[in-house]
XYZ file of C-alpha atoms in Angstrom:
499
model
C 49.575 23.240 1.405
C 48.117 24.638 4.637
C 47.083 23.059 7.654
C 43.551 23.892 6.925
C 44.162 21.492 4.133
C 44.252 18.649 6.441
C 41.527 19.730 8.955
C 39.900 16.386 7.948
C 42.791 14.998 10.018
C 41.405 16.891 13.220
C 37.733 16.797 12.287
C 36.187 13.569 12.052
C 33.031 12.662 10.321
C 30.078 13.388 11.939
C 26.268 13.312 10.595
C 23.553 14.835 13.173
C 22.212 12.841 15.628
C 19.528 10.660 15.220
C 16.664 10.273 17.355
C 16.827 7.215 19.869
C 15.259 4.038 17.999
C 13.058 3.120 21.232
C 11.497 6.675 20.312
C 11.756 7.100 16.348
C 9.588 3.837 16.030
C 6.827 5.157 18.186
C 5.643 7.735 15.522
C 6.623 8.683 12.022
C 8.988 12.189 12.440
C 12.231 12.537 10.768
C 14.663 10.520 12.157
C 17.577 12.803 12.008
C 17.812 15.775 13.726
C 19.743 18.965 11.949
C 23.363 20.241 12.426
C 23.668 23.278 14.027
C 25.177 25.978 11.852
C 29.178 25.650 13.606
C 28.471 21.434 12.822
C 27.579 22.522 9.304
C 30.522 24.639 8.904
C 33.093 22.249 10.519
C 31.900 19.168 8.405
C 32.545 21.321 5.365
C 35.776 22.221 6.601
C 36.648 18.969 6.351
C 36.417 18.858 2.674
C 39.412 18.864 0.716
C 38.844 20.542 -2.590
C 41.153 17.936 -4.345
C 40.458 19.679 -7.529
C 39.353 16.681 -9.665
C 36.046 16.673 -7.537
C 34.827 13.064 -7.996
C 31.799 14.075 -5.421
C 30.786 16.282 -8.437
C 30.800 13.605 -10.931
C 29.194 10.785 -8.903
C 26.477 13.283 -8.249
C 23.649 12.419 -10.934
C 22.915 16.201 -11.370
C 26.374 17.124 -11.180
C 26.543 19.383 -7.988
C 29.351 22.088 -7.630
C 29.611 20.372 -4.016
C 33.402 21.121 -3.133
C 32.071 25.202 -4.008
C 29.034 25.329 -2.024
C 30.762 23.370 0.647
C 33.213 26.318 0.719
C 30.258 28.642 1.083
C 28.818 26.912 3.991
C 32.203 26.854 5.648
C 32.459 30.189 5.312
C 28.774 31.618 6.517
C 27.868 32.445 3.332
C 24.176 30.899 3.789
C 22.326 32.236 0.647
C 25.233 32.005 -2.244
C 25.307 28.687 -0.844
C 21.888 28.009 -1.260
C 21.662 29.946 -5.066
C 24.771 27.968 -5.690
C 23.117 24.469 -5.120
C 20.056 25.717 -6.933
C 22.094 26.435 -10.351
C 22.070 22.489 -10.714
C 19.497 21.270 -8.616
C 15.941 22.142 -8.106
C 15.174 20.257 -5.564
C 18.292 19.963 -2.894
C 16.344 19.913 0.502
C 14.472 16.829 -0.933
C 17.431 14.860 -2.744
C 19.989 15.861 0.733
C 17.312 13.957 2.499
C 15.981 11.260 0.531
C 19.633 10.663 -2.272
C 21.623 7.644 -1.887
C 24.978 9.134 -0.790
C 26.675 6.180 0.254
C 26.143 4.782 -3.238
C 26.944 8.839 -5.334
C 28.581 11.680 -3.913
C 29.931 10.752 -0.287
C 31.027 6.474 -1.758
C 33.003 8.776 -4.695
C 34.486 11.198 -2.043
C 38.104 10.803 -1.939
C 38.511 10.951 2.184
C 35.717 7.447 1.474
C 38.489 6.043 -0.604
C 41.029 7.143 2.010
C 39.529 5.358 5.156
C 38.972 8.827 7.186
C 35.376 8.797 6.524
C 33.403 11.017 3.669
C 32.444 14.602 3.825
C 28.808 14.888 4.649
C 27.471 15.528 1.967
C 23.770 15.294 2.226
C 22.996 16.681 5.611
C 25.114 19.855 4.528
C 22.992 19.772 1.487
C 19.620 19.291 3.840
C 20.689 21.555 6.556
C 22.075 25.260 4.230
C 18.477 24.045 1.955
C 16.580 24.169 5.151
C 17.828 27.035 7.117
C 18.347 29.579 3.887
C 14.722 28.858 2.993
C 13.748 30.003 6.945
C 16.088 32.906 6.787
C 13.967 34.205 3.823
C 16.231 32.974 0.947
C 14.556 32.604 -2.275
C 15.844 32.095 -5.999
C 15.810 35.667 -7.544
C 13.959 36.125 -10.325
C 14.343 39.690 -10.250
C 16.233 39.557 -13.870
C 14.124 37.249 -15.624
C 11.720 38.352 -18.198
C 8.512 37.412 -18.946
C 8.189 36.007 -22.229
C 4.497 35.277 -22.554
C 5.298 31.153 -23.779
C 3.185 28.709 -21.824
C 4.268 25.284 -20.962
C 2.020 22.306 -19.641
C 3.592 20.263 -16.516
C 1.634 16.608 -16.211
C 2.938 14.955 -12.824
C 3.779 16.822 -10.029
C 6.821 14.912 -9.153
C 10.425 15.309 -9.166
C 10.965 15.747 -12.899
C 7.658 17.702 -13.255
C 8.748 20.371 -10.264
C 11.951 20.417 -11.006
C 11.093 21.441 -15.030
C 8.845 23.969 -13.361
C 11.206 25.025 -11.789
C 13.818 25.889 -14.629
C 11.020 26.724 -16.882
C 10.123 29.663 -14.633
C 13.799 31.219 -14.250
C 13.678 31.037 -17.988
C 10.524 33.139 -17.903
C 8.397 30.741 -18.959
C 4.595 29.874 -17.308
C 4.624 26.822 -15.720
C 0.964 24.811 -15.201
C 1.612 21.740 -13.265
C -1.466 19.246 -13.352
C -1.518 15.984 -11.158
C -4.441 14.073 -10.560
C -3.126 13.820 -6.307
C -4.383 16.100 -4.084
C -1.038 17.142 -3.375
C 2.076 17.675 -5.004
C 5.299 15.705 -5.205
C 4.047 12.549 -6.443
C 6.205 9.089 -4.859
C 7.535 12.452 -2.549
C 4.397 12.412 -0.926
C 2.707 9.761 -1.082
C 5.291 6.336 -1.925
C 8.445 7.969 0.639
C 7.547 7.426 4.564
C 7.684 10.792 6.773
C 10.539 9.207 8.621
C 12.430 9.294 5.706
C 10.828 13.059 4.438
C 8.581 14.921 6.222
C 5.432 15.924 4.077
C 6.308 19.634 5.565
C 9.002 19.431 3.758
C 7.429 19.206 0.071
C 4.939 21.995 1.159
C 7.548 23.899 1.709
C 8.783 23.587 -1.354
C 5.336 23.854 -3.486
C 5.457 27.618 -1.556
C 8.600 28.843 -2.910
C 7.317 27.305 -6.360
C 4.345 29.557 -5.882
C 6.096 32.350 -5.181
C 7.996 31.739 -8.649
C 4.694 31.686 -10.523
C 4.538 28.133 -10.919
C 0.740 26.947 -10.987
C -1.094 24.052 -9.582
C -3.974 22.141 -10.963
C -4.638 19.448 -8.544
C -7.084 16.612 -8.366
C -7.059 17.012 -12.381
C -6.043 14.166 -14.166
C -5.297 14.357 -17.854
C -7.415 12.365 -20.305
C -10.431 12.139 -17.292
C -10.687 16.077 -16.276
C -8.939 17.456 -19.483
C -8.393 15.867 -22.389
C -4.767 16.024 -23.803
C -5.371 17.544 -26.975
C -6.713 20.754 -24.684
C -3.391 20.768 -23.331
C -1.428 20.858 -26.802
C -4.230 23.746 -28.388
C -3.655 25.853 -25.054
C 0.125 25.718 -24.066
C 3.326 25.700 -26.295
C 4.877 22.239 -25.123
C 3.892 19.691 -22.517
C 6.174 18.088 -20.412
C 5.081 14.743 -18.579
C 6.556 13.262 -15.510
C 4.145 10.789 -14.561
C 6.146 8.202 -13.194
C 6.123 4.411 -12.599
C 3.325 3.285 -10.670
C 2.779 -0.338 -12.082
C 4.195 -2.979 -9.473
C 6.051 -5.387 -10.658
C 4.133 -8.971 -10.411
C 6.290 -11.725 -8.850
C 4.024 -14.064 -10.942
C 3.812 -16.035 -7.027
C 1.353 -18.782 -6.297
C -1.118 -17.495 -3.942
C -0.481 -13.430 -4.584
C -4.403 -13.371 -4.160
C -4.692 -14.130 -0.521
C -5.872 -11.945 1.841
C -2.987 -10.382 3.346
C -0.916 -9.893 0.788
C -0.291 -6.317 -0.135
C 2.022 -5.367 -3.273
C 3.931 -2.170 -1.786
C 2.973 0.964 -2.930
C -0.808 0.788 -3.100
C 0.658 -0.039 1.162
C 2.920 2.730 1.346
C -0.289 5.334 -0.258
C -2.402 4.239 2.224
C -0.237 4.739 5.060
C 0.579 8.355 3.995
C -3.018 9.401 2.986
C -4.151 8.385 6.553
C -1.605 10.289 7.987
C -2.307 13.165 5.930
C -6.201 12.910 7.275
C -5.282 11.391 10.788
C -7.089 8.386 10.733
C -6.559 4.801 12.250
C -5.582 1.913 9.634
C -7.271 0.450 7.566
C -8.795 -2.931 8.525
C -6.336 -4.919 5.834
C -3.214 -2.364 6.540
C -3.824 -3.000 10.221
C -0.450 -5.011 11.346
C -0.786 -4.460 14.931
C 0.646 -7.928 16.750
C 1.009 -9.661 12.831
C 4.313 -11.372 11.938
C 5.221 -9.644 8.277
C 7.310 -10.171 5.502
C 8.866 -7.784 3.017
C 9.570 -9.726 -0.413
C 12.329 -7.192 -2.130
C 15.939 -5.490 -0.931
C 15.406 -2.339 -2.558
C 14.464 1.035 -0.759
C 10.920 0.330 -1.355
C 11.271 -2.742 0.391
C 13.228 -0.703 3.265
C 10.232 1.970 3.014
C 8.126 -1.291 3.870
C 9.907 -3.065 6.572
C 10.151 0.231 8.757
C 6.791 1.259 8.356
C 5.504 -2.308 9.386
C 7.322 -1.976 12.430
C 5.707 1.468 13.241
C 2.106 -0.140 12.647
C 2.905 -2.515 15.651
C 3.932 -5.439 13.699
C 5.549 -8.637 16.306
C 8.173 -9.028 13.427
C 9.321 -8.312 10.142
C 11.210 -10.102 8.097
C 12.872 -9.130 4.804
C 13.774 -11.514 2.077
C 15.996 -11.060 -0.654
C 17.409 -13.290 -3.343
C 20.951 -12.224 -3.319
C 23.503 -11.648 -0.677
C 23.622 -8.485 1.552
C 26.326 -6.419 -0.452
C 24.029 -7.245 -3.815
C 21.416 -4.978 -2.509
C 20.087 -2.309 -4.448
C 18.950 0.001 -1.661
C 21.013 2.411 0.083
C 23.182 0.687 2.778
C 21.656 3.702 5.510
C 18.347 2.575 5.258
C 19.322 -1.438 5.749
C 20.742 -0.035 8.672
C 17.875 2.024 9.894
C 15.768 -1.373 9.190
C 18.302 -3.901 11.050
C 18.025 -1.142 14.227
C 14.611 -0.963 14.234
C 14.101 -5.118 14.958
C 13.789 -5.904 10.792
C 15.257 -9.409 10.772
C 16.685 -9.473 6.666
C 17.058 -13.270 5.311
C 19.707 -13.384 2.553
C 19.913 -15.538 -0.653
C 15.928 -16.576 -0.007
C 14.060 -16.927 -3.361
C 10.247 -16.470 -2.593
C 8.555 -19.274 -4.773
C 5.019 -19.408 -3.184
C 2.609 -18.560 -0.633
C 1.111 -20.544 0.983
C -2.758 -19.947 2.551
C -5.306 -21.573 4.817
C -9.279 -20.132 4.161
C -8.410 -17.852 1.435
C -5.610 -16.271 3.922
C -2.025 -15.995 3.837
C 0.208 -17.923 5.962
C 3.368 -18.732 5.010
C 6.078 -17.877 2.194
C 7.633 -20.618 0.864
C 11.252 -19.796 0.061
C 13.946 -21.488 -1.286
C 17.683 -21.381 -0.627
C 19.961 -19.728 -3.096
C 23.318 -19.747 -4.127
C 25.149 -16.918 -6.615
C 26.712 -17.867 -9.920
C 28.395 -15.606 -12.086
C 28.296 -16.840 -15.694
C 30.554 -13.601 -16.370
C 27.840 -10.653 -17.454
C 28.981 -8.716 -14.724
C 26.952 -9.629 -11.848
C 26.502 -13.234 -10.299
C 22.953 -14.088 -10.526
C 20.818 -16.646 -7.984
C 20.307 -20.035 -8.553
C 17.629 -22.006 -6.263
C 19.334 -24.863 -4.553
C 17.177 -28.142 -4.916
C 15.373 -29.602 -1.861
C 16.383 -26.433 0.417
C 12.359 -25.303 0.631
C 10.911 -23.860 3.808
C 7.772 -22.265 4.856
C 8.132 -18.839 7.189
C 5.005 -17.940 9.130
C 3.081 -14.617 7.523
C 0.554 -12.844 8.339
C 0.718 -10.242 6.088
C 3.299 -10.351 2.875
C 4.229 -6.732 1.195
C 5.632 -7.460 -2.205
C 8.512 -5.261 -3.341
C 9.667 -6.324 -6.258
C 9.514 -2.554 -8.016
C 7.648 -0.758 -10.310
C 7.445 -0.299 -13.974
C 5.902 2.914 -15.787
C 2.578 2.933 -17.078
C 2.601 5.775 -19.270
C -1.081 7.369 -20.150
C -3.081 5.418 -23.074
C -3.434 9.085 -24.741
C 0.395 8.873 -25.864
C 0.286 6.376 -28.986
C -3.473 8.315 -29.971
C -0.862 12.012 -30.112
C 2.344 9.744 -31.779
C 4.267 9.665 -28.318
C 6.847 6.248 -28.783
C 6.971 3.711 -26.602
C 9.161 0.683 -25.858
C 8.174 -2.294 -25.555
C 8.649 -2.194 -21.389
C 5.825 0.494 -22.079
C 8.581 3.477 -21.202
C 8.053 6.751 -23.509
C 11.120 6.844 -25.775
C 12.747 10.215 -25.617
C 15.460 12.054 -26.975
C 17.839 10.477 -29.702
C 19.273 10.885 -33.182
C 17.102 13.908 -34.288
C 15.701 15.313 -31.395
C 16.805 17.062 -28.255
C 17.488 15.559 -24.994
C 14.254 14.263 -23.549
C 11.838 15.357 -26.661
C 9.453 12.585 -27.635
C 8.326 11.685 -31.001
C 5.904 14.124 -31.054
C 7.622 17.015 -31.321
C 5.721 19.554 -28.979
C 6.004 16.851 -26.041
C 8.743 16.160 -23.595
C 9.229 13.325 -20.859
C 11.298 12.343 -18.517
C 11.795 10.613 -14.813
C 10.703 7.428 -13.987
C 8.170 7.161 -17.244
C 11.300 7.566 -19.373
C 14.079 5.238 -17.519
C 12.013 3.036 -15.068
C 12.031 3.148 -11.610
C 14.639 5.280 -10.851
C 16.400 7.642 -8.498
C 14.728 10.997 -7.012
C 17.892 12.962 -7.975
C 17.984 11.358 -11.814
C 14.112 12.600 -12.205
C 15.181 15.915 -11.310
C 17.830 15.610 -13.458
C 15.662 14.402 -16.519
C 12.922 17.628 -15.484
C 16.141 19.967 -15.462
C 17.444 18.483 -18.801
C 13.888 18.561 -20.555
C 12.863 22.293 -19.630
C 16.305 23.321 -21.216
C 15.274 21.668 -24.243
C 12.047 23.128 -24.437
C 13.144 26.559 -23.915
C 15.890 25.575 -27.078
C 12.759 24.642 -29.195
C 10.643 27.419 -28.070
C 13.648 30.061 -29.172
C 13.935 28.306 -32.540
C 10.779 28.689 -33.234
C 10.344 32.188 -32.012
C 10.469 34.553 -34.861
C 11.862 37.194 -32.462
C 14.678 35.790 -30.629
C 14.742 37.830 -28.101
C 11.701 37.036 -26.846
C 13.159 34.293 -25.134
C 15.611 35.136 -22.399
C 17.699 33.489 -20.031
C 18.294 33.870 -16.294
C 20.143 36.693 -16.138
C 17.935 38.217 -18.402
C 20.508 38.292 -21.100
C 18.825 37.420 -25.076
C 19.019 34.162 -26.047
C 20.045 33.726 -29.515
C 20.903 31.403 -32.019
C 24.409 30.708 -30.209
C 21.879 29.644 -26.974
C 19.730 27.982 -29.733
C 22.585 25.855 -30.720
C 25.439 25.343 -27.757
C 23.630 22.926 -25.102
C 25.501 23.363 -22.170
C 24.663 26.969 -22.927
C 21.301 25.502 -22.371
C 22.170 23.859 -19.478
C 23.085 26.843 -17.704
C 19.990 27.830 -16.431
């Protein structure tokens, strides 16, 4: 080995600076600032290559992260770039917005070794960011056009990033979403701080410039009926999320003041978008609030409270602090900015005076593990108490609420309401109607960013398998490089894959 094998030795891990939190809770920018180009490459440097990349396999869409790290490390800016694009659409967005505590940097071996993980994400975030200002732009100079349509509903992360693939395949992409503007939960459910709405535009450009087409403000089965979609294009994709909150079934959820958190989190964004004040009932200016849930949602909640001017905020969750679902960065962020978190609180009521809220009653609990893998709460008799609210967000997550059209065109559904795809007989992602593929949120639940992108990835490779099939002339169909797909394409699916 060589000493530049142990440069993690000399170089410890650093992530860029973060604006000051007496200043980041004033307004709604990005909270971390960007590395500058020598940060980038000395962060990479510190990676190890330890050839059984577990970074790689942690990662939901399976990054080549020890390769493009190389890249960066090297100045190689836009192989970097193309080389993060081969697996996922959307890096800029998932470097920003990914749980890499939890996937990539908790799996990286220097994490297991104490000397703190390779940066991952803002490596990912910064090559993204600066290759797309130096004029980098995925080359499509060798695909083909094959003249096979394909229907996008949801302008999301599975419905961009199927878009995406769809196009190097040379395939026309029409996205529809009944928003205003693209990226779905990525505009309009995650806070600026967290990903700044520049961001996504940027990203809807370069999917422009690809030939992918918008059709916003259009929602299907109200603007165009669905059937439209299935005589006009060869397959439909739809990514339209999970939008339905979960209902905490609480006594009192229909006081005034109590907000369930994404119809909160829309409003926020939309008057930020239009640069308005708040609305009356989102007004939390000198209100004590709490945030019912410990997931990022809840997180998304807490800090956004305290940038509407809130006196407190307090965040209840039924388990214990290591229990909770949301990425360990953003309970940070949220304990820095003045979020006070109660632990092993089970919300049972709340509790109003003149239609209003005032209070959540909670109740202490304690964890019991009856040995299915993961202890769950039990309320501890007689341990009630009442904590002063103003205003209650509920964030208890979301479930999908797939379109009514799908059982009238045979699309499956479970009995959670989630469209059933792929399975013994079909390709990955392809519904029961054969034409129609799904995936993201509508498909698994509330989910991760990065395992919608996955699921949009996934599903355009299946089309384009389906679309060849059926193709009389094979080589109508082609693949990125512009080389003929044919029936070993057809047939191998991490040919497929291999966009």
């Amino acid at each position: 080995m060589s000493a530049k094998d142990f440069r993690f030795l000399d170089i410890p891990r650093q992530t860029p600076r973060t604006v000051p939190v007496a200043v980041r809770v004033l307004g709604y920018g990005e909270i971390s600032g960007d590395f500058a180009p020598t940060e980038a490459a000395s962060q990479s440097e510190r990676c190890i290559d330890c050839g059984n990349p577990y970074c790689e396999h942690a990662c939901p869409v399976h990054n080549y992260i020890p390769n493009w790290l190389k890249l960066v490390q090297d100045g190689r800016l836009f192989e970097a770039a193309t080389l993060m694009h081969e697996t996922n659409p959307l890096p800029e967005i998932c470097g920003r917005v990914c749980p890499q505590d939890r996937l990539c940097e908790g799996a990286c071996t220097l994490e297991q070794g104490d000397f703190g993980a390779v940066t991952i994400g803002s490596v990912e975030r910064w090559a993204t960011d600066e290759a797309i200002r130096q004029g980098w732009r995925p080359d499509l100079s060798r695909v083909r056009e094959t003249g096979v349509r394909v229907a996008v509903i949801g302008a999301g992360p599975a419905g961009l990033a199927c878009a995406d693939r769809l196009r190097l395949a040379g395939i026309g992409a029409d996205v529809f979403d009944r928003q205003h503007e693209i990226g779905g939960l990525l505009t309009f459910g995650i806070p600026p701080f967290k990903l700044d709405k520049s961001v996504v535009r940027t990203r809807r450009m370069v999917l422009e410039g690809m030939g992918v087409r918008f059709h916003l403000g259009v929602e299907i089965g109200r603007d165009i009926e669905f059937d439209e979609l299935l005589a006009d294009y060869d397959a439909v994709f739809v990514g339209t999320g999970a939008y339905t909150f979960v209902d905490g079934q609480l006594d009192g959820r229909d006081l005034r003041g109590v907000h369930d958190a994404l119809p909160f989190l829309i409003a926020n964004t939309e008057r930020l978008l239009h640069d308005e004040m708040p609305a009356p009932e989102y007004d939390l200016a000198g209100k004590h609030v709490v945030v019912l849930g410990g997931g990022d949602t809840g997180m998304d909640c807490n800090r956004t409270a305290i940038r509407l001017g809130a006196a407190s905020v307090t965040c209840v969750y039924r388990r214990d602090e290591p229990s909770m679902p949301g990425s360990r960065r953003e309970v940070g962020y949220s304990r820095e900015e003045g979020v006070r978190f109660l632990f092993q609180r089970q919300p049972i009521a709340l509790v109003g005076e003149e239609g209003k809220v005032s209070a959540v009653r909670v109740v202490e609990t304690q964890l019991v593990d009856d040995g299915d893998g993961r202890p769950h709460p039990r309320n501890v008799e007689g341990s009630e108490t009442d904590l002063r609210a103003d205003v209650v967000i509920q964030a208890f997550g979301f479930q999908p609420s797939p379109p009514d059209w799908c059982d009238a065109f045979g699309i499956e559904r479970d009995r959670s309401g989630r469209i059933v795809a792929g399975g013994e007989g079909r390709l990955p992602l392809q519904t029961s109607n054969p034409r129609v593929f799904a995936g993201g949120d509508n498909v698994r639940g509330a989910d991760l960013v990065v395992r919608a992108v996955y699921d949009g990835r996934e599903a355009a490779a299946s089309i384009v398998r389906m679309l060849a099939a059926k193709k009389t002339e094979a080589k109508a169909l082609r693949g990125p490089l512009g080389d003929p797909v044919g029936a070993d394409f057809v047939g191998d699916p991490a040919a497929a894959g291999q966009f």
